[in-house]
Structures are given as C-alpha cells and as structure tokens.
mmCIF file of C-alpha atoms in Angstrom:
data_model
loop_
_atom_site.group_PDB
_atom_site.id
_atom_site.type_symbol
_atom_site.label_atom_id
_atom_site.label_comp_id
_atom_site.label_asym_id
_atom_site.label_seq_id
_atom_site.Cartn_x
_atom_site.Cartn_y
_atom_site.Cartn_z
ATOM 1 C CA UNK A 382 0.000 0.000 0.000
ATOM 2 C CA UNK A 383 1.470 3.526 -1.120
ATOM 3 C CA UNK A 384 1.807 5.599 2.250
ATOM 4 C CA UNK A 385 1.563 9.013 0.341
ATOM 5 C CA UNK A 386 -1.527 8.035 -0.823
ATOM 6 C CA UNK A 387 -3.109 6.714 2.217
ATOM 7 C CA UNK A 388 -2.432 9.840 3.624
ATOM 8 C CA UNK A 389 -4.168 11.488 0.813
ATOM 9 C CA UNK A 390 -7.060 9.203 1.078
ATOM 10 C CA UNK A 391 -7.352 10.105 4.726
ATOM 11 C CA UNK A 392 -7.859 14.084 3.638
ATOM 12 C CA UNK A 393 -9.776 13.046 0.277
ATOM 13 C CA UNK A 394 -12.431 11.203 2.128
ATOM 14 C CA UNK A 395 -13.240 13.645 4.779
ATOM 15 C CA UNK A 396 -11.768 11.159 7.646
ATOM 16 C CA UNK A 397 -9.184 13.358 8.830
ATOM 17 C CA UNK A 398 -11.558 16.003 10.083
ATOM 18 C CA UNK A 399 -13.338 13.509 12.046
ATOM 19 C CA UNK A 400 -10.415 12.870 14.248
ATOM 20 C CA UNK A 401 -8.374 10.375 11.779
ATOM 21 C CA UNK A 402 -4.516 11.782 11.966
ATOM 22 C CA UNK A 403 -2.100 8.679 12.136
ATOM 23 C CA UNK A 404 -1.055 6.559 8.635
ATOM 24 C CA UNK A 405 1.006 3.984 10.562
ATOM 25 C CA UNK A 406 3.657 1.399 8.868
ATOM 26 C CA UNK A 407 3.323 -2.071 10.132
ATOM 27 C CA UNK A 408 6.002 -4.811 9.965
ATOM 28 C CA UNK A 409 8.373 -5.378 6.743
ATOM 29 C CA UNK A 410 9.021 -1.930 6.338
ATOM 30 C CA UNK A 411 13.097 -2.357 7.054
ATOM 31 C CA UNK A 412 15.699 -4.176 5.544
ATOM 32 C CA UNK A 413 16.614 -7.455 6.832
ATOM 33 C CA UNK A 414 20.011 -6.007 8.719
ATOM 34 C CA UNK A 415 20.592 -2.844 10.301
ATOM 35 C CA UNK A 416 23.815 -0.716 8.273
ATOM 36 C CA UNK A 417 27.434 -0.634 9.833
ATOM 37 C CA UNK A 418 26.331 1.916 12.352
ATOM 38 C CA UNK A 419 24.155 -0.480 13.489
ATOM 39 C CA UNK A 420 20.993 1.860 12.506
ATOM 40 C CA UNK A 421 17.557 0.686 11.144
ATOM 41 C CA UNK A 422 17.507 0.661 7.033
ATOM 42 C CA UNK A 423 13.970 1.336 5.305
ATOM 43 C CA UNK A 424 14.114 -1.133 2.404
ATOM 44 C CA UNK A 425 14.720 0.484 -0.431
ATOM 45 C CA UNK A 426 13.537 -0.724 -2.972
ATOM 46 C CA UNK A 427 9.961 -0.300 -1.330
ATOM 47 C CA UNK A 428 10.536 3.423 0.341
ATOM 48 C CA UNK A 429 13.471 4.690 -1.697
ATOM 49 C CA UNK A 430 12.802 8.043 -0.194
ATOM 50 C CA UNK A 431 13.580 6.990 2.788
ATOM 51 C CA UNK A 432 11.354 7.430 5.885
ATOM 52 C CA UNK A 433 11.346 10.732 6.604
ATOM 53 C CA UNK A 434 10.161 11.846 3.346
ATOM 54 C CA UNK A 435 6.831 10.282 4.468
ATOM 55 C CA UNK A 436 6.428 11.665 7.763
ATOM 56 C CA UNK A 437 7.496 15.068 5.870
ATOM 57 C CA UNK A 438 4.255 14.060 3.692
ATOM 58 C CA UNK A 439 2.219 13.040 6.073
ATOM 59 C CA UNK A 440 3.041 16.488 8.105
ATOM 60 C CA UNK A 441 2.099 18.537 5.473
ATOM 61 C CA UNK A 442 -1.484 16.874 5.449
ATOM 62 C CA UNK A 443 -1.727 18.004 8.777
ATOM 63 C CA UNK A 444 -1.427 14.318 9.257
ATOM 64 C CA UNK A 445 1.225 12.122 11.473
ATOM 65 C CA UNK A 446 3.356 9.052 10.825
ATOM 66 C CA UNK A 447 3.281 6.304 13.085
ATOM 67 C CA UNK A 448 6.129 2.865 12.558
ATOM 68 C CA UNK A 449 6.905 -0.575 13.902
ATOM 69 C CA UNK A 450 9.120 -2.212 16.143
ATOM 70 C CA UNK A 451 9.705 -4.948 18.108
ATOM 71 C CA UNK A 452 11.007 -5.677 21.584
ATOM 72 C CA UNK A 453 13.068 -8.929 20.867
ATOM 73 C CA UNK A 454 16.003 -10.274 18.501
ATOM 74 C CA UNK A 455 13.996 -9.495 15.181
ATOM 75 C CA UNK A 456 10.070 -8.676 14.070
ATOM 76 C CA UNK A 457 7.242 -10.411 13.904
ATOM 77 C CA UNK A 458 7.562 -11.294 10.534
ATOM 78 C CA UNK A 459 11.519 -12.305 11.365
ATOM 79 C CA UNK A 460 12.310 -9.780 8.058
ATOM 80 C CA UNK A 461 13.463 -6.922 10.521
ATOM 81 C CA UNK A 462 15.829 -6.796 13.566
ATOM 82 C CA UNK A 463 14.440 -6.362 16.473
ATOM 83 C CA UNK A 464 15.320 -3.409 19.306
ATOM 84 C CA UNK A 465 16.805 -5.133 21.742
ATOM 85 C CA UNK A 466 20.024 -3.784 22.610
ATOM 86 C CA UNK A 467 19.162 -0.696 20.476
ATOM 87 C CA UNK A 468 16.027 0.743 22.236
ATOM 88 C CA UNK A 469 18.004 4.295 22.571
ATOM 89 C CA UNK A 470 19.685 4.216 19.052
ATOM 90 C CA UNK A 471 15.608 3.651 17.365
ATOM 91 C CA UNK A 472 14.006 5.533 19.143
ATOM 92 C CA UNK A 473 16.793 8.267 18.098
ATOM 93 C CA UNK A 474 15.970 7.249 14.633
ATOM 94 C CA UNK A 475 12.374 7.464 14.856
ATOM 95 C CA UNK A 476 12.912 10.774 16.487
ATOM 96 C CA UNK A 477 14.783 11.852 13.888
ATOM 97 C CA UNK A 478 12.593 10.656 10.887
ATOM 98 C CA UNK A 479 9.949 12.861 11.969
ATOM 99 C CA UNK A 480 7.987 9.979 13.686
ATOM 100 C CA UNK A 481 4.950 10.489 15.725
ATOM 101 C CA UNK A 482 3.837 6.825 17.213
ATOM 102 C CA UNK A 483 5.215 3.924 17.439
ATOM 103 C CA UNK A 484 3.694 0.487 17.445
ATOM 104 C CA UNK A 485 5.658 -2.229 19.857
ATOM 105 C CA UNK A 486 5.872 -5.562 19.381
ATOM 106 C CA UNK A 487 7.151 -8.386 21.270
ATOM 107 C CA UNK A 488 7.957 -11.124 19.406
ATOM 108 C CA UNK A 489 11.078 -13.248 20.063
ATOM 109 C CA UNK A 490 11.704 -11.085 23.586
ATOM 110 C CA UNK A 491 13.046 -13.372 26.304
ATOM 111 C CA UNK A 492 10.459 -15.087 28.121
ATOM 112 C CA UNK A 493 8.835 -13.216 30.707
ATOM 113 C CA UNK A 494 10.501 -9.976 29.830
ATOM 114 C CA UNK A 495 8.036 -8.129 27.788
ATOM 115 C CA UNK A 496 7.501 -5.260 30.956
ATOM 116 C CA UNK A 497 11.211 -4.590 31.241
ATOM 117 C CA UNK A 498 11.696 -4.060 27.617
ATOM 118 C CA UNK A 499 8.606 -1.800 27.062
ATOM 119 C CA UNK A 500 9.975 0.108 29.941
ATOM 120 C CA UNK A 501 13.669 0.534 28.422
ATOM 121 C CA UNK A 502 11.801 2.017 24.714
ATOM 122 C CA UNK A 503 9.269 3.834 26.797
ATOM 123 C CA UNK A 504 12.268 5.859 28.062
ATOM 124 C CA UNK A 505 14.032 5.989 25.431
ATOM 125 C CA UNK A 506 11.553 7.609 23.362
ATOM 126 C CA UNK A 507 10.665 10.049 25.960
ATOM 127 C CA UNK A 508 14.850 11.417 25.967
ATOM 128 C CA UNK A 509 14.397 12.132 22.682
ATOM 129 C CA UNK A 510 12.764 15.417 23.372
ATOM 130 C CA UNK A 511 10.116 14.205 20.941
ATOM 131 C CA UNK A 512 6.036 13.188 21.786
ATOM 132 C CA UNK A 513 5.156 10.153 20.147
ATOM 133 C CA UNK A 514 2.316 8.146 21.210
ATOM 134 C CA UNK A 515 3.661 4.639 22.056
ATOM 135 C CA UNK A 516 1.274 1.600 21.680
ATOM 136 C CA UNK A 517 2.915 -1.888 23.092
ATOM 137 C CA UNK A 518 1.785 -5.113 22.278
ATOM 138 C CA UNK A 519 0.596 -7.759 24.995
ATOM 139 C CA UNK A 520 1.923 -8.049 28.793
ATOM 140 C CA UNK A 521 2.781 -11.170 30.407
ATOM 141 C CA UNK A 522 0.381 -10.770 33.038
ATOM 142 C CA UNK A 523 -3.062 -9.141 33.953
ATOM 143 C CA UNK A 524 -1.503 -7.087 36.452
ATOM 144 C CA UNK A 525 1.264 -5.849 34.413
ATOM 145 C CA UNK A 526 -1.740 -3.255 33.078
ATOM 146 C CA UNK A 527 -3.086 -2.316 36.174
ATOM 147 C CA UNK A 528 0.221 -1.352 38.101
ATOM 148 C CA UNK A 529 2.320 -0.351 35.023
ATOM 149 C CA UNK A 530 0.528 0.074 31.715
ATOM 150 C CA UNK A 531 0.042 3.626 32.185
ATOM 151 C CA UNK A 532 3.675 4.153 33.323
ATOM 152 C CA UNK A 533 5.270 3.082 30.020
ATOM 153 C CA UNK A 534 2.850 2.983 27.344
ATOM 154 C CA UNK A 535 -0.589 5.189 26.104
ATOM 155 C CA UNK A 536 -2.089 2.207 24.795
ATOM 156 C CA UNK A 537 -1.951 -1.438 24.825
ATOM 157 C CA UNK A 538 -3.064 -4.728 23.174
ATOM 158 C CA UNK A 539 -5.345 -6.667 25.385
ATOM 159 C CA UNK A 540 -6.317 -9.107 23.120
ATOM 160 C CA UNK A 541 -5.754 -11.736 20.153
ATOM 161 C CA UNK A 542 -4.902 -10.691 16.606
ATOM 162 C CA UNK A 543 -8.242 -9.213 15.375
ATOM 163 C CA UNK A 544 -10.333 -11.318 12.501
ATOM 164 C CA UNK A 545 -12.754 -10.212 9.773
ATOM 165 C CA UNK A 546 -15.593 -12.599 10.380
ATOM 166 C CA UNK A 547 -18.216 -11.713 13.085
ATOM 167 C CA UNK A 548 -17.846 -14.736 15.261
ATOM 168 C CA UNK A 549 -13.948 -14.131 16.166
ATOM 169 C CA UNK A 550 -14.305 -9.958 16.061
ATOM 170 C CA UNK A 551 -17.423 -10.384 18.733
ATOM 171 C CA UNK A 552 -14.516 -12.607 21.423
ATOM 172 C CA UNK A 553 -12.388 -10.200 20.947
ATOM 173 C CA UNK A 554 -14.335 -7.403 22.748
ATOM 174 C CA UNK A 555 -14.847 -10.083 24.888
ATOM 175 C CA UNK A 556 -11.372 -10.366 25.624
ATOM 176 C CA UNK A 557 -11.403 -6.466 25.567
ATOM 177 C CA UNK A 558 -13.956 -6.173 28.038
ATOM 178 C CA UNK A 559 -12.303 -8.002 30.654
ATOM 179 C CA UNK A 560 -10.017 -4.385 30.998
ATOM 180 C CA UNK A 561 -12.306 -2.079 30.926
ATOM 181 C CA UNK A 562 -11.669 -0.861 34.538
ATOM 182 C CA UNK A 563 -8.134 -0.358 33.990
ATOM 183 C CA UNK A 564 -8.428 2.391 31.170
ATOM 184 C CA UNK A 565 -9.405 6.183 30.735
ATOM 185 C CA UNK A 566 -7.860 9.656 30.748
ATOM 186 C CA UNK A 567 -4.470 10.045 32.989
ATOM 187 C CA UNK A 568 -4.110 6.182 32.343
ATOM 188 C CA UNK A 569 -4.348 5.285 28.887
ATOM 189 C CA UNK A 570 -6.340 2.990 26.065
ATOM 190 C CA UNK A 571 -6.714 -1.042 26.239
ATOM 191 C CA UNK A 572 -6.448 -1.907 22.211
ATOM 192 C CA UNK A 573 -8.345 -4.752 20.949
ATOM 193 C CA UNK A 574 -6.602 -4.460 17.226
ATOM 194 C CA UNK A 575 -7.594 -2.440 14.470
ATOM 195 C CA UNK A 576 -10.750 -2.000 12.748
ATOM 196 C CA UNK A 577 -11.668 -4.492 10.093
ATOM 197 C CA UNK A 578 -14.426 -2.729 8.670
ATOM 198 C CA UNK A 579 -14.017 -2.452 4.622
ATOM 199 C CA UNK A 580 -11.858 -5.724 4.356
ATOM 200 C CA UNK A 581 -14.760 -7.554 3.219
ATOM 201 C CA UNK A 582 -15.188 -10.474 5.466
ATOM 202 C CA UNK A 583 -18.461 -9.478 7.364
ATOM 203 C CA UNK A 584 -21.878 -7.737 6.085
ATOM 204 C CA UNK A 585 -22.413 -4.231 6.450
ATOM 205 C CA UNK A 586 -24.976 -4.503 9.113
ATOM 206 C CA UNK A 587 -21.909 -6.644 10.973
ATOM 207 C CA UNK A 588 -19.705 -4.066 10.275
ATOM 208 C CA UNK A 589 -21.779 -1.538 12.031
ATOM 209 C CA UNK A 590 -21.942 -3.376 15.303
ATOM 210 C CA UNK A 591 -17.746 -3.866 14.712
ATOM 211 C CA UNK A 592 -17.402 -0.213 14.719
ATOM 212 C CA UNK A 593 -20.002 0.291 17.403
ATOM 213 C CA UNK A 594 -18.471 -2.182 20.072
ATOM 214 C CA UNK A 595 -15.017 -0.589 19.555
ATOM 215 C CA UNK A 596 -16.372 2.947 19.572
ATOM 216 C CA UNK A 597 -17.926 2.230 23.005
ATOM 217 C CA UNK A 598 -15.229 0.200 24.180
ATOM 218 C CA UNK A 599 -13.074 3.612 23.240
ATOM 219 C CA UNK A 600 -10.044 1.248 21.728
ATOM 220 C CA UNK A 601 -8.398 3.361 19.243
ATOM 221 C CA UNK A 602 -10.001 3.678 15.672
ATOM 222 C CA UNK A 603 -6.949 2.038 13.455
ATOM 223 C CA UNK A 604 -8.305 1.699 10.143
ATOM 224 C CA UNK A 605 -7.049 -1.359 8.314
ATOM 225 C CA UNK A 606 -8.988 -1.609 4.949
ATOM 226 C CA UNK A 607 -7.415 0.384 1.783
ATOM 227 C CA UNK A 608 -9.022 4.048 1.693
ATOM 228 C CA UNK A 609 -8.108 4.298 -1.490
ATOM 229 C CA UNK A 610 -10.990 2.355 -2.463
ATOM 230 C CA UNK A 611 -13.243 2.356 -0.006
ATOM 231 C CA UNK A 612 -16.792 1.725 -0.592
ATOM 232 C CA UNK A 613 -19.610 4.421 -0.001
ATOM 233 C CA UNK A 614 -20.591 1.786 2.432
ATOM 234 C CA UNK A 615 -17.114 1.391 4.468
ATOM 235 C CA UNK A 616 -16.562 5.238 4.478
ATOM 236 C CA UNK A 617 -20.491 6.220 5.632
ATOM 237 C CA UNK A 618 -19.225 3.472 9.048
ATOM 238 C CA UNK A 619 -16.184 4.748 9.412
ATOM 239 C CA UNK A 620 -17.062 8.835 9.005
ATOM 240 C CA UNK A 621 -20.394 8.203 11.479
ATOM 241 C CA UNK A 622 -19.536 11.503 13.402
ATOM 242 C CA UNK A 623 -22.188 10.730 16.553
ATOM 243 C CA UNK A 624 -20.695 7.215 16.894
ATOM 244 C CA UNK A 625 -16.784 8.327 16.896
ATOM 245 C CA UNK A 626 -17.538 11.079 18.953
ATOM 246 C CA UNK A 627 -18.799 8.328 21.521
ATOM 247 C CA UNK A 628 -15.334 6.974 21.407
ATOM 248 C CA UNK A 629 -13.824 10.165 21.349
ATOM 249 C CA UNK A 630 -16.272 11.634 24.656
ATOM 250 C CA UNK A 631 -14.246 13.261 27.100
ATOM 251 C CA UNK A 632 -15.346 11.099 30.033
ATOM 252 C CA UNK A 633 -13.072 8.641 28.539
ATOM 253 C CA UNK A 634 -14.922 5.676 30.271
ATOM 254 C CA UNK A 635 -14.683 2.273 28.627
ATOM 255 C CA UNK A 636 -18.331 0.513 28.270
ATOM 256 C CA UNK A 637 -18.511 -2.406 28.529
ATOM 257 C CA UNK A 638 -21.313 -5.508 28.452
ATOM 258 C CA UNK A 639 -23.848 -5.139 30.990
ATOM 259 C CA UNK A 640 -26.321 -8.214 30.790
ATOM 260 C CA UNK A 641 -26.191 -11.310 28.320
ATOM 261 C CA UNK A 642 -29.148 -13.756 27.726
ATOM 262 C CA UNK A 643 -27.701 -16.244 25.143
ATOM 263 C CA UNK A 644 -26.595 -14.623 22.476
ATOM 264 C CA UNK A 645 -27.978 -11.572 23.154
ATOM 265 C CA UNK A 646 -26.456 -8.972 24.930
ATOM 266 C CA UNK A 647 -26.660 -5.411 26.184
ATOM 267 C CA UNK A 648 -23.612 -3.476 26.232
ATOM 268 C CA UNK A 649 -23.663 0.280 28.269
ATOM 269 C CA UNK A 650 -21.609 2.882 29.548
ATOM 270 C CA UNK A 651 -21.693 6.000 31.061
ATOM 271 C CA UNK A 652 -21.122 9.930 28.024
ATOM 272 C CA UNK A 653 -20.203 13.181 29.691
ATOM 273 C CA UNK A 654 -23.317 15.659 29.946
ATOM 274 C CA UNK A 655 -25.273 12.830 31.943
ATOM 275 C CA UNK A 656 -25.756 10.781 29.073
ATOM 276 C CA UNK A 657 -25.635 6.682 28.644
ATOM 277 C CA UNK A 658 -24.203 4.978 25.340
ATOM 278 C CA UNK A 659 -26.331 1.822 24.965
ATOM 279 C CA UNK A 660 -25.402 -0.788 22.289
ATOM 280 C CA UNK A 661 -27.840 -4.057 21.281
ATOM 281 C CA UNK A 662 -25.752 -6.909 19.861
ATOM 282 C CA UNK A 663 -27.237 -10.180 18.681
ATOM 283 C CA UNK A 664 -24.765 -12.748 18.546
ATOM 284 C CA UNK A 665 -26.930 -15.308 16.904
ATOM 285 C CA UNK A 666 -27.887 -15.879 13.161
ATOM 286 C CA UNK A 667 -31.779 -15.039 13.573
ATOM 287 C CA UNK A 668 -33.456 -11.794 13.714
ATOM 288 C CA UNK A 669 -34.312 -10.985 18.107
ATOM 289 C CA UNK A 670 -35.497 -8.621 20.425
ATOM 290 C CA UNK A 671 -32.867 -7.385 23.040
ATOM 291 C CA UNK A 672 -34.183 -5.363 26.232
ATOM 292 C CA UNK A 673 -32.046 -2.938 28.050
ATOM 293 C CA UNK A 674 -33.025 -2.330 31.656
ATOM 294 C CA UNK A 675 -32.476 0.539 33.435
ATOM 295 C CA UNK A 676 -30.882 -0.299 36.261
ATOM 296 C CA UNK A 677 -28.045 -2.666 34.063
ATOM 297 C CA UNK A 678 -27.332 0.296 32.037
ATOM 298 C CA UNK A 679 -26.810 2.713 34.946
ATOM 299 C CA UNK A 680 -30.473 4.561 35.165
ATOM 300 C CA UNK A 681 -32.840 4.959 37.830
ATOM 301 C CA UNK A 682 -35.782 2.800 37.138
ATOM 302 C CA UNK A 683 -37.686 5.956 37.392
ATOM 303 C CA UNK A 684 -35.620 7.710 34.660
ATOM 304 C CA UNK A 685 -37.845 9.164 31.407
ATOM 305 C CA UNK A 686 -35.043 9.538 28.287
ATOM 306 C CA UNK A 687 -35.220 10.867 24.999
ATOM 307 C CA UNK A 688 -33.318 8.453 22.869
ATOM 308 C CA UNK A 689 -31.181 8.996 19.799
ATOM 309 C CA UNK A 690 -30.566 5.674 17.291
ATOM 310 C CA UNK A 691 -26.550 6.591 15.783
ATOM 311 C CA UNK A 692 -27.022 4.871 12.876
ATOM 312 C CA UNK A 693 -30.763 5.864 11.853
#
C-alpha cells in the first residue's frame, strides 16, 4: 500500500476532520540487517525516499506518521531486527525521521521480559525530546496493566490478533472487556486491534456493530482496509460523526457488556453531559429482540429519556 496516498485518502475522504490523523507502517518496512552503524535501514527498494520523506508528507497533510518495532532479537515477521540492545539508538531514529507513534511488538523477547523491555523504549523515546504516542503489544500478566501500563505505554493490546468474520471480532471485545476498569484519561487505552471494517469479510450490518463495540469500548479507531478504495458503504461506518464522537467523549470511560441472555447482549456505559451509550448486539444468526433495563445500564428505574438511534 502507497503511504503518500493513504495519507491522501485520509484528507480526500473527509476522515481526517473527524479525528483520523495517524497513517502507521506495520512490519516489513526495514531491511533485513541494520547498516554498519548499526541503525535501522527502510528497504529500499519499497521506500526509496527513505522514511522521513513520508512523515514530511504526512506532516504537510496536517497528518502524522506512526512505525513498527519490536522488543526482541527481530520482528514479527523475522524480516526486521528487532530493538533489543538498540532501544536508545531507534528511538533516536524514529525521532529523527519525523515519527509520531510507534507500534511495539514483542515477538522473540526473552520469556517473561516483555515489561522490562517496554519500559527501556518507553524511556528511550521520551529522551528524545520528541512526543510520540507509544502503543505496546501484549503483557505477560493481567496485572502488568493495572500497576504499570500507564507508566510506560498510552495504549496497549489486550487481546488476540483481530479477525474479519463476526464470530472471532465479537470474542475479541470479549477479551477487551475483561479491561475495561483499567483504562481512561491520565491512564491510557486497552487496544483490541484495528478496525476491520471495509476488508470484506463481514456484512455491512456486521460491520456496524464492529465499529459500534469498539467505539464504546473507546479502543483506538486504526483503520485497516485500503481508503483508497473504499466503498460508499465502508466510508459512511467509518465517518459516522455521533458514533466516533462516543469513542472520542471526554469522560473517557470504557463501556462495557452489561447483561447477556444467550446470544444476546446489552452493552452500556456512562457519556459526559449525563448521558448513557447503549449498544444491542445479537450474537446469533436469527433476527431478536434485546431489552435494556435501566438499572443494568446505569439509570434509575424511574428515569424518562429521549433516545437517539446513531445509525438511523
């Protein structure tokens, strides 16, 4: 995928006014060996630019540039070195290519370790003089996020690789929601993977509820599908202004699922101004009603509402 022209895409389509500001690089962006320096390499045959000149592009959308690394001996993908050993030297780099977030992964990082190497590039990125918005991968353990997440990192994955059919996407809010409490403003964001929605695997209608759950859940919005063709469909989700502003609300408190009968569930939580997000999600393959109760959702029983549906 051409980077300039995801960033174009993002300003084309309207998305970066909603709130849409990071084109991130995943893995496979570097060359297999760092140079005699002992420096990260962009491959060139894919970036022959180099780097920088994105983030330089990317900046004068009014846009940022976000990268990947990874904790251990090499990437994910095992076609990149790794930062261990050179968490002060990349994150020198990064800072000097203009970056603005960095995505941390922890493949191949000594067993056991992933907290004390998240805490050496956490600190290395912050004596570069330069903010960028650092996202780790998984912890080893549960309480890793409550007593240090929001010492190192501003967000972190909480959950399996995301997948584009209904069935997995819907576990892993499950496996989102089991963090809610630990997240918010002055802590930072539990990440449950990017968004899927545009990649094709699920219906529109499933889409919706994708979008939804992680706009209530307030993960970060990642986009994954290719802007550049987008369908009227994908971009009408992903540009609902009332439903990202619901991730975006400045109460900052994750929702999370309230009451489950089967397959069907209620899923609530509390909106600045005395408000209550509520979200209906059938989990099963015929057409049901849901009820939301008061009380689960955080209402007196006495309460009289005026409702607003976000996607009518």
């Amino acid at each position: 995928m051409n980077v300039d022209n995801t960033a174009d895409a993002l300003v084309s389509t309207g998305l970066s006014k909603l709130g849409y500001e990071y084109v991130n690089i995943d893995d496979c962006w570097g060359e297999k060996h760092r140079d005699a320096q002992g420096n990260l390499l962009a491959k060139a045959k894919t970036f022959p630019s180099g780097i920088k000149a994105l983030a330089d592009h990317a900046h004068s959308k009014g846009l940022k540039l976000g990268i990947y690394a990874d904790a251990g001996s090499q990437s994910c993908s095992t076609r990149m070195q790794g930062s261990i050993g050179h968490e002060q030297q990349d994150a020198s780099t990064f800072a000097s290519w203009g970056v603005d977030y960095l995505k941390y992964e922890s493949c191949y990082t000594p067993e056991f370790t992933h907290r004390a190497r998240y805490q050496i590039m956490s600190e290395a990125l912050r004596k570069t003089g330069r903010p960028i918005f650092f996202s780790t991968a998984g912890w080893n353990d549960k309480q890793d996020y409550i007593d240090d997440g929001p010492k190192i990192a501003n967000s972190w994955r909480t959950t399996d690789d995301n997948n584009d059919k209904f069935i997995y996407m819907v576990l892993v809010a499950d496996q989102n929601d089991e963090f809610a409490a630990y997240a918010g403003p002055g802590r930072g964001w539990n990440d449950p993977d990017v968004l899927l929605v545009g990649d094709g695997g699920m219906t529109t209608e499933e889409y919706r509820s994708h979008f939804s759950l992680w706009a209530l859940m307030k993960a970060p919005l990642l986009i994954n599908s290719d802007l550049r063709n987008a369908s009227k469909d994908t971009l009408e989700i992903l540009g609902n202004k009332e439903v990202i502003d619901v991730n975006q609300d400045s109460l900052g408190i994750q929702g999370k699922k309230v009451s489950k009968q089967g397959d069907l569930e209620v899923w609530a939580g509390p909106l600045s101004n005395k408000r209550v997000i509520v979200l209906l999600l059938n989990r099963s393959n015929s057409t049901a009603t849901i009820t939301a109760k008061w009380e689960d959702i955080g209402l007196s029983t006495k309460a009289v509402v005026q409702a607003r549906d976000l996607w009518a």
